[in-house]
Tab-separated table of C-alpha atoms in Angstrom:
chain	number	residue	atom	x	y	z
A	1109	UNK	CA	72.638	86.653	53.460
A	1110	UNK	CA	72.046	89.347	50.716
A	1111	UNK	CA	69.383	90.672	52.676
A	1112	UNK	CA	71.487	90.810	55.761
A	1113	UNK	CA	74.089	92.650	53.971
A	1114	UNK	CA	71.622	95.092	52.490
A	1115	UNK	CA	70.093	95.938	55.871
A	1116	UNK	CA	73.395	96.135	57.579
A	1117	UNK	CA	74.381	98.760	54.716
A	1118	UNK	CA	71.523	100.884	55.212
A	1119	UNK	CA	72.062	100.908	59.068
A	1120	UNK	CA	75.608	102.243	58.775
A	1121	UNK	CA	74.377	104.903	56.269
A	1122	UNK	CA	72.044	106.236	58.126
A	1123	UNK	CA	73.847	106.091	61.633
A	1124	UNK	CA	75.873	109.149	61.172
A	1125	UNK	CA	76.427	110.790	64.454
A	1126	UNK	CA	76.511	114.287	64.932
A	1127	UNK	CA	79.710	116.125	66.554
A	1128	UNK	CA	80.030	118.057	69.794
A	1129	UNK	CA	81.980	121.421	69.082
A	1130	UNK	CA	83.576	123.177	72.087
A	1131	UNK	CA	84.561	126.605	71.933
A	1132	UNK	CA	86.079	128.839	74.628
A	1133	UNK	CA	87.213	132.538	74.641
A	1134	UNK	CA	88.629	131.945	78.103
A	1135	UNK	CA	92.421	131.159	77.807
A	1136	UNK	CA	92.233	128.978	81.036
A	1137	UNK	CA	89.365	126.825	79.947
A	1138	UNK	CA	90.613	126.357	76.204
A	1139	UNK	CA	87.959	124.266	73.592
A	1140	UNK	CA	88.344	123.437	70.121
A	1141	UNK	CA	87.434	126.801	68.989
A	1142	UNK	CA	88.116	130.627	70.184
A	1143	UNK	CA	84.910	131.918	67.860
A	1144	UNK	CA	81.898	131.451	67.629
A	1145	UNK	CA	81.518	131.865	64.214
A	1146	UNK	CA	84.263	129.888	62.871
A	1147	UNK	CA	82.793	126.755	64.854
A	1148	UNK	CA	79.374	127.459	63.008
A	1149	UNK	CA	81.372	127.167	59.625
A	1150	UNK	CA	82.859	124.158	60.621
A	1151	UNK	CA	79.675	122.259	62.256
A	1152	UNK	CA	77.345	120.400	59.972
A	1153	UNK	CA	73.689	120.350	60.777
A	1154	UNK	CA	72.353	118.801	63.969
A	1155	UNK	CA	76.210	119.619	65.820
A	1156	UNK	CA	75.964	120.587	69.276
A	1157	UNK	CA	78.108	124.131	69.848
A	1158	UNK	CA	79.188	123.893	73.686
A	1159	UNK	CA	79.602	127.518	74.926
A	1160	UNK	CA	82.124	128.152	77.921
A	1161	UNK	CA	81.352	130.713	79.985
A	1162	UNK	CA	83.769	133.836	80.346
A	1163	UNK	CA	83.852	137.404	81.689
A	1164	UNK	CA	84.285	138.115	77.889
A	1165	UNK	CA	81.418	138.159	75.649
A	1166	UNK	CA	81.350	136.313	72.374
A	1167	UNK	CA	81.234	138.309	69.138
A	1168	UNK	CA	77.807	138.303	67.073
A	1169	UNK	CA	76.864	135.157	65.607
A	1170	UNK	CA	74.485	134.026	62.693
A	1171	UNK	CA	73.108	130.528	62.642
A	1172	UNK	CA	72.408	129.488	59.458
A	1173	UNK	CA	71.723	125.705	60.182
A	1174	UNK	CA	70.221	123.591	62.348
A	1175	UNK	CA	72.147	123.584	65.365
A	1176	UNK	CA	72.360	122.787	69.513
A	1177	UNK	CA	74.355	125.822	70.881
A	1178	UNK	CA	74.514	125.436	74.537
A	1179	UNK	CA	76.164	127.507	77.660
A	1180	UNK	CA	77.307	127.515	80.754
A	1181	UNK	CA	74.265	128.932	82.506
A	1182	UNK	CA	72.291	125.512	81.748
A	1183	UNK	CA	74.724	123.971	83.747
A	1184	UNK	CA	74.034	126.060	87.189
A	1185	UNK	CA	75.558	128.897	88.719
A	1186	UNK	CA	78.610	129.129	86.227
A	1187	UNK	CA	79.795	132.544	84.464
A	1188	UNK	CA	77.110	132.884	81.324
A	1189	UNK	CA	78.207	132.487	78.172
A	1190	UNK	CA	77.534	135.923	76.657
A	1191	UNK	CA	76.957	136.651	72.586
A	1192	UNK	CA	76.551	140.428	71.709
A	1193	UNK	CA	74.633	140.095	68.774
A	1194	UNK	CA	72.774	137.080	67.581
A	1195	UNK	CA	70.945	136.291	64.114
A	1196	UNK	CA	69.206	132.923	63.653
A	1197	UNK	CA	68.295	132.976	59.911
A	1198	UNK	CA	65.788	131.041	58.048
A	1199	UNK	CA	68.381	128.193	57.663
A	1200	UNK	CA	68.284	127.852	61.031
A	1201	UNK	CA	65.352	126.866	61.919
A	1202	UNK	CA	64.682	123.904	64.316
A	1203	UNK	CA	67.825	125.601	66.396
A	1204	UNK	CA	67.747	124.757	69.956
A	1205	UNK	CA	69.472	127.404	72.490
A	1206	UNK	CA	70.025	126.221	75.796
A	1207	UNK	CA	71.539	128.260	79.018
A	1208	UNK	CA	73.063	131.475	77.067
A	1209	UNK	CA	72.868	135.216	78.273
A	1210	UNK	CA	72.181	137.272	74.788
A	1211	UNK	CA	73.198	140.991	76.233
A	1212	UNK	CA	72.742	142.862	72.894
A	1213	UNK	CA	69.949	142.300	69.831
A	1214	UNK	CA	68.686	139.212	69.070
A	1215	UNK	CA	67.212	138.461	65.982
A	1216	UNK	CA	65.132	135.317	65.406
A	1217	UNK	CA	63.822	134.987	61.929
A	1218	UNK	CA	63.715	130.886	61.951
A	1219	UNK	CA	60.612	128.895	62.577
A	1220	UNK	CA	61.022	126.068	65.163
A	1221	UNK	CA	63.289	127.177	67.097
A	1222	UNK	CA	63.807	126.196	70.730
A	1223	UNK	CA	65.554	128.542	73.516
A	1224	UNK	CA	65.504	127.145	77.221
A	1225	UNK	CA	66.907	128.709	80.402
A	1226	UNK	CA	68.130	132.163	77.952
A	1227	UNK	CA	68.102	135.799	78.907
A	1228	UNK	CA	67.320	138.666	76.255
A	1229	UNK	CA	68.167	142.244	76.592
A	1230	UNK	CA	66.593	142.935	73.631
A	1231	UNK	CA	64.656	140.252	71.396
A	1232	UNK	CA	62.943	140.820	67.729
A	1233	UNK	CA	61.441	138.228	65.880
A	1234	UNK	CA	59.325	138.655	62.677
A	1235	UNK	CA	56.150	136.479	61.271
A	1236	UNK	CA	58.826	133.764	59.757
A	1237	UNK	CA	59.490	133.034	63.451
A	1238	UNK	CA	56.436	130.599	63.972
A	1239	UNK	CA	56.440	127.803	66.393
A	1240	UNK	CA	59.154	129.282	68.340
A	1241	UNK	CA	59.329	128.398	71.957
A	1242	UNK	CA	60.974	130.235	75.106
A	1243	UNK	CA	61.016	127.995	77.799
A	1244	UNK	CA	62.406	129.616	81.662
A	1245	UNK	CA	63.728	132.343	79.468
């Protein structure tokens, strides 16, 4: 029984789920969260960010942690979900990008990170930015 107990303990402690974060500058489609930013303080690492799409662009963004972000355009045909300026920062490495339009800079100085079905108008990354995969991009 003690060693039923023990194992049960350990399963709950290390069974903690990560959290889906929506965010939405499009007052029709609202989510949890207006800006991008703010929903980056608030997620913990391994959060997925869920980007609506909007005529509106998002303002610039720094990931600092590991997260998911993902937009609209990995869903289909949908309006992008734009960011003006993006910084992934060492802290963020193993950062996965899926489906989002970056139309200004984009700065990737993060090893390991992932971006899938992305568009750059302008990309930079430096040495730190091993391992760094652009899939459909």
């Amino acid at each position: 029984m003690k060693l039923f107990l023990t194992f049960l303990s350990c399963l709950c402690l290390t069974s903690a789920q990560s959290a889906i974060l929506t965010i939405s500058n499009n007052p029709t489609l609202p989510g949890q969260y207006t800006d991008g930013n703010v929903a980056i303080s608030a997620a913990s690492p391994g959060d997925t960010l869920q980007f609506t799409g909007s005529t509106t662009s998002y303002s610039s963004i720094n990931v600092a942690k590991q997260l998911t972000l993902v937009g609209s355009g990995w869903a289909g045909p949908l309006l992008p979900a734009k960011f003006s300026y993006c910084t992934v920062s060492l802290a963020g490495g193993f950062s996965t990008f899926q489906g989002i339009s970056f139309i200004d800079y984009t700065n990737v100085n993060a090893a390991n990170c992932t971006f899938t079905e992305c568009t750059f108008w302008s990309l930079n990354y430096n040495t730190d930015a091993d391992n760094t995969l652009y899939k459909n991009c």
